[in-house]
Coordinates of N, CA, C and O in Angstrom, one line a residue:
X1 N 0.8 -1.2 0.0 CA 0.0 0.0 0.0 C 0.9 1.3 0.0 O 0.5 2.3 -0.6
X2 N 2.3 1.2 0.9 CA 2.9 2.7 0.7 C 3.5 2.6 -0.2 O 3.9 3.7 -0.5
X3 N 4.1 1.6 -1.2 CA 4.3 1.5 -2.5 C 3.9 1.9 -3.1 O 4.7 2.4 -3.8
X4 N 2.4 2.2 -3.6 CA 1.3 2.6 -4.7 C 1.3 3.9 -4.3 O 1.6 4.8 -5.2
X5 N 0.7 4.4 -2.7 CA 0.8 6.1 -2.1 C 2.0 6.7 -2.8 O 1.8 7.7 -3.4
X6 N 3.4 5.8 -2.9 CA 5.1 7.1 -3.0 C 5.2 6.8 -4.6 O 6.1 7.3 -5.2
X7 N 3.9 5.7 -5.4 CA 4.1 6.2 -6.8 C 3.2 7.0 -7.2 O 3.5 7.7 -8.2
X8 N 1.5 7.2 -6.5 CA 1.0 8.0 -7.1 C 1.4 9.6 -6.9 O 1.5 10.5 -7.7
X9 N 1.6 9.4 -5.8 CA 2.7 11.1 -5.2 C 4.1 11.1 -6.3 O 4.5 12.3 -6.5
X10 N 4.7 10.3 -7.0 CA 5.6 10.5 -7.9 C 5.0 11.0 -9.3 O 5.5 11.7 -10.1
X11 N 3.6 10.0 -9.3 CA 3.1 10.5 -10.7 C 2.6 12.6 -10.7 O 2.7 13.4 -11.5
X12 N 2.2 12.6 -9.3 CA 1.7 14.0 -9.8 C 2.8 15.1 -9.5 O 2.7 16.3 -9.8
X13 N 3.6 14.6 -9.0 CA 5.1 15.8 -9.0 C 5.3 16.2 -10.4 O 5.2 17.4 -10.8
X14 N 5.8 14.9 -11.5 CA 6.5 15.0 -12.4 C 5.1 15.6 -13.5 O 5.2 16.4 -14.4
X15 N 4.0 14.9 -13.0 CA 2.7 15.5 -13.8 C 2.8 17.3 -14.0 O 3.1 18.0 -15.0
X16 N 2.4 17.6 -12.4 CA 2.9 19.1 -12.9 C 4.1 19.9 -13.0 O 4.1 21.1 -13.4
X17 N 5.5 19.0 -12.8 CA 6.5 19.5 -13.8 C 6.3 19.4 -15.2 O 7.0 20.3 -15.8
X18 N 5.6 18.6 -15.9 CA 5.9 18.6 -17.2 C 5.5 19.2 -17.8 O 5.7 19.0 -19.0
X19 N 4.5 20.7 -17.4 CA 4.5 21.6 -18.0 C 5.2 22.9 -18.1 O 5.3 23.6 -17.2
X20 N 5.5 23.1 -18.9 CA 7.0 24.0 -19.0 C 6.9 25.5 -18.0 O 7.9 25.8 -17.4
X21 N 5.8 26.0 -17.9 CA 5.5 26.9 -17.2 C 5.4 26.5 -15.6 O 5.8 27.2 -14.8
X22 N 4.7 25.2 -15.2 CA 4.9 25.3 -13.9 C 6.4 24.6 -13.6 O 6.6 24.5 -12.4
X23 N 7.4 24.1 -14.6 CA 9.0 24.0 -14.3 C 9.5 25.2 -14.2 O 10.5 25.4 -13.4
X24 N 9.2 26.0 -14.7 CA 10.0 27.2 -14.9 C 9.6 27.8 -13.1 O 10.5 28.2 -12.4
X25 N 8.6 27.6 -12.8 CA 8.1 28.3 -11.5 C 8.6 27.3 -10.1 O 8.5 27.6 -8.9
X26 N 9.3 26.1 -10.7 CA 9.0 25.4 -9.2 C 10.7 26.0 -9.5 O 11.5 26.2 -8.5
X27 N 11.2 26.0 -10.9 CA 13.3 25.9 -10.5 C 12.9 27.6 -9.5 O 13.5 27.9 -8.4
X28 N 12.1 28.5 -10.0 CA 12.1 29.9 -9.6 C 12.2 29.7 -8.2 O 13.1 30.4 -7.6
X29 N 11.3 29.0 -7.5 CA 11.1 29.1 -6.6 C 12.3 28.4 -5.4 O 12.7 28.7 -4.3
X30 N 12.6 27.7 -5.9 CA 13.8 26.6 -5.6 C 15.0 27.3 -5.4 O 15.9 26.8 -4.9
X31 N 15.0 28.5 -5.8 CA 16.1 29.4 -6.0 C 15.9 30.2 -5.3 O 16.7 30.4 -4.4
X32 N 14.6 31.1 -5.4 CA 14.4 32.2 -4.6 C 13.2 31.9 -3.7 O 12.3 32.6 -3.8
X33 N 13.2 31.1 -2.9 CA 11.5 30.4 -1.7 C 11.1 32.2 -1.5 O 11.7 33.3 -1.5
X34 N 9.8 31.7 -1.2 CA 8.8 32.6 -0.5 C 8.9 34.4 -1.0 O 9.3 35.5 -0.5
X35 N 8.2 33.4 -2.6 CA 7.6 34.7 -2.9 C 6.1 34.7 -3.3 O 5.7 33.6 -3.2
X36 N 5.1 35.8 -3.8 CA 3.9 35.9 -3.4 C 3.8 36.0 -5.3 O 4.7 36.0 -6.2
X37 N 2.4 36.0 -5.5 CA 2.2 35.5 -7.0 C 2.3 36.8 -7.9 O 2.2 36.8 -9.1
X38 N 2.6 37.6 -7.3 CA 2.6 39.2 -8.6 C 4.0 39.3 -8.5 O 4.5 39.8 -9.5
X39 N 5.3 38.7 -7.0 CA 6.1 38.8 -7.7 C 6.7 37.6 -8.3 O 7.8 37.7 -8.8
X40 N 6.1 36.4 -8.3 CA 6.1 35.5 -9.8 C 6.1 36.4 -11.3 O 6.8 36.3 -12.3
X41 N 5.0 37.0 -11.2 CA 4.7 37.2 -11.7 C 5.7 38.3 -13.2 O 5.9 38.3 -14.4
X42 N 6.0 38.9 -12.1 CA 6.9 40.4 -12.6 C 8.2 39.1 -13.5 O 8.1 39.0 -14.7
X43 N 9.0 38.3 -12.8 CA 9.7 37.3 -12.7 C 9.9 36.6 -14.5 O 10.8 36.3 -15.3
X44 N 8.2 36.4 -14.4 CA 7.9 35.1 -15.5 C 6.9 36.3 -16.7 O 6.6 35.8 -17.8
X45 N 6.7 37.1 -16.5 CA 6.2 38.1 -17.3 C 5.2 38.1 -18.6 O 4.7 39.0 -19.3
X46 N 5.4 36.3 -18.6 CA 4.6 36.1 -19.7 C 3.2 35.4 -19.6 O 2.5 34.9 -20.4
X47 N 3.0 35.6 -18.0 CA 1.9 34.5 -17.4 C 1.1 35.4 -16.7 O 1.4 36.1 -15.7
X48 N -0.3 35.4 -17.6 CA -1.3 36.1 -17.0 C -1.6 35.7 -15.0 O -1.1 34.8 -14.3
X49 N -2.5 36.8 -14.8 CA -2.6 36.3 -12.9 C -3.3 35.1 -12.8 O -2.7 34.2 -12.1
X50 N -4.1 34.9 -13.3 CA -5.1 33.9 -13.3 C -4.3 32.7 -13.4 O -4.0 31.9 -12.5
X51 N -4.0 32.7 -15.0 CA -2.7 31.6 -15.4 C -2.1 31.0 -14.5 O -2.0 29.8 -14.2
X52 N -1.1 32.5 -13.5 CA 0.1 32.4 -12.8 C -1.0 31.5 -11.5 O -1.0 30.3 -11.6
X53 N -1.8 32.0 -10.5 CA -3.0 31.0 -9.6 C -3.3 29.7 -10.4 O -4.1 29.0 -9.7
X54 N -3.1 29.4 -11.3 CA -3.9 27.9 -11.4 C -2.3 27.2 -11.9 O -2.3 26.1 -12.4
X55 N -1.4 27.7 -11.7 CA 0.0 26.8 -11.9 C 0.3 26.5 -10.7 O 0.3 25.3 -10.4
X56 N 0.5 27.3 -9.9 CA 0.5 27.6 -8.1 C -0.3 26.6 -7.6 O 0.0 25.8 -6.7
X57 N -1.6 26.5 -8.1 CA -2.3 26.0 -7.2 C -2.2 23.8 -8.1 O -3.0 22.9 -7.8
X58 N -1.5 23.9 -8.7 CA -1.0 22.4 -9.3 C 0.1 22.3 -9.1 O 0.7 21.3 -9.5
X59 N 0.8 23.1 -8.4 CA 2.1 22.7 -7.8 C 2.1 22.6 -6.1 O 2.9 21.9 -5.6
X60 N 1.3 23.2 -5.6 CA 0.7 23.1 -3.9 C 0.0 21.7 -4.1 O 0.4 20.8 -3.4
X61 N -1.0 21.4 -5.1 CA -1.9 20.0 -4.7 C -0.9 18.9 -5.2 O -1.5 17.9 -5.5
X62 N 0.6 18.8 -5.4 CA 1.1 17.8 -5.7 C 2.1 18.0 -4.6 O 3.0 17.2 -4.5
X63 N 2.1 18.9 -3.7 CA 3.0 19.1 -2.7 C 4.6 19.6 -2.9 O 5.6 19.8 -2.2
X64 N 4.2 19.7 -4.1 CA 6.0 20.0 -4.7 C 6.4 22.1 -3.6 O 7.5 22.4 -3.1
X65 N 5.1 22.9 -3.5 CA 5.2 23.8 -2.9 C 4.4 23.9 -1.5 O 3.4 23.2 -1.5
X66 N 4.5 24.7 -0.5 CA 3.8 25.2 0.7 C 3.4 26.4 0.7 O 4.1 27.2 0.0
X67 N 2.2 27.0 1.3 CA 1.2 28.2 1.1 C 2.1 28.3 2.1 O 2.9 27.5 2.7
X68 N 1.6 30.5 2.3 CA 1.8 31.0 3.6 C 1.3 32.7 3.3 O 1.7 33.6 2.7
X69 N 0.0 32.4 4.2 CA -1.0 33.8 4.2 C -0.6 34.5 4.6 O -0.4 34.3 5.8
X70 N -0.2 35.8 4.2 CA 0.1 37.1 5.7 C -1.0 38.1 4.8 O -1.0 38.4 3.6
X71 N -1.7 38.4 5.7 CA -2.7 39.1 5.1 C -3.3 39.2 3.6 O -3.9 38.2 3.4
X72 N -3.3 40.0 2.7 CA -4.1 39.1 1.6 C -3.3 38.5 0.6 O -3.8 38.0 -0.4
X73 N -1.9 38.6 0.9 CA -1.1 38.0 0.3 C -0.5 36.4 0.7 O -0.1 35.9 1.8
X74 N -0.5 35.7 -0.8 CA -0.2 34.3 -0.1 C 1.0 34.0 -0.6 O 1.2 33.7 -1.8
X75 N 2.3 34.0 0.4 CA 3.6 33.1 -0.3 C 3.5 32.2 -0.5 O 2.6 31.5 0.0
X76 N 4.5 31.6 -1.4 CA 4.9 30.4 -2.2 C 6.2 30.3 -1.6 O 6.9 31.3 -1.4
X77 N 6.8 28.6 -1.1 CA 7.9 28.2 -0.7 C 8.1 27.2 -1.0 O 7.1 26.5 -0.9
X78 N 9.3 26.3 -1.7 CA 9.4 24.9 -2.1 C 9.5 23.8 -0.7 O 10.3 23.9 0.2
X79 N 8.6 22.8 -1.0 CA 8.4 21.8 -0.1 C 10.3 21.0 -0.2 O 10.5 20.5 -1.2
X80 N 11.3 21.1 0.8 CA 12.2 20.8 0.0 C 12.6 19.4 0.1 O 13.6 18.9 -0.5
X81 N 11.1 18.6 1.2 CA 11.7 17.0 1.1 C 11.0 16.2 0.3 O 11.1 15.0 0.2
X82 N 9.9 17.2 -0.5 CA 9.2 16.8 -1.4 C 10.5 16.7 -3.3 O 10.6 16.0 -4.2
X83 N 11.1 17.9 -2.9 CA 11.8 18.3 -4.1 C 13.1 17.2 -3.7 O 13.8 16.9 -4.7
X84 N 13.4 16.9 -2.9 CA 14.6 16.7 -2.6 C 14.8 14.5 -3.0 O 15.8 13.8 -3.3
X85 N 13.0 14.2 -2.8 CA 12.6 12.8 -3.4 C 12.5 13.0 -4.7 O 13.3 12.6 -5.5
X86 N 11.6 13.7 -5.0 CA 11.2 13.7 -6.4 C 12.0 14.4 -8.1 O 12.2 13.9 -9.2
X87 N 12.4 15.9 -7.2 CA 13.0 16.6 -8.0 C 14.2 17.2 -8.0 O 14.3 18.3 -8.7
X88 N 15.4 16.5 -7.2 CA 16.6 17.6 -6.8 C 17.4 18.0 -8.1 O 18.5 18.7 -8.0
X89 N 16.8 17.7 -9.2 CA 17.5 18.4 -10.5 C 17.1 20.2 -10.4 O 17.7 21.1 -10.9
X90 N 15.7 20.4 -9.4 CA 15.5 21.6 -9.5 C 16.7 22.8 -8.4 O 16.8 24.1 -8.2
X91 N 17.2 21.9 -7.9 CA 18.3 22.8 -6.5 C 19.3 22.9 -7.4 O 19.9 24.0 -7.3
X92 N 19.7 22.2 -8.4 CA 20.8 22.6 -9.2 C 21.0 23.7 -9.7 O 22.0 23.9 -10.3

């Protein structure tokens, strides 16, 4: 049974890496943790808000990142033992 849990958790890491835009955001993040989505935004320049929230929020439901509210702004931080099983090509 935790055999099948640490492959399906493998299938959705690499799932939402393999879209070029949410790779581009998890190496960003991997690099620079705990930033908030406008300054993704400024960053990646080519990703509408909306866009930039529904990459964010497929990189949080695969655990690859961690939320953090301070008032109406929500940081973004890389999960790093999530990154560190699945993805340590991104710390490079």
């Amino acid at each position: 049974m935790e055999e099948q849990e640490a492959a399906q958790a493998a299938v959705k890491v690499y799932k939402a890496l393999g879209e070029p835009t949410r790779f581009k955001i998890a190496q960003l993040l991997a690099k620079q943790p705990d930033q908030c989505c406008s300054m993704l935004g400024h960053q990646l320049e080519m990703v509408a808000g909306s866009t930039l929230s529904h990459h964010l929020k497929q990189l949080s439901e695969c655990g690859l990142l961690k939320m953090r509210k301070e008032g109406t702004f929500i940081y973004y931080s890389p999960d790093m033992d999530v990154i560190q099983k699945y993805a340590p090509y991104l710390l490079a």
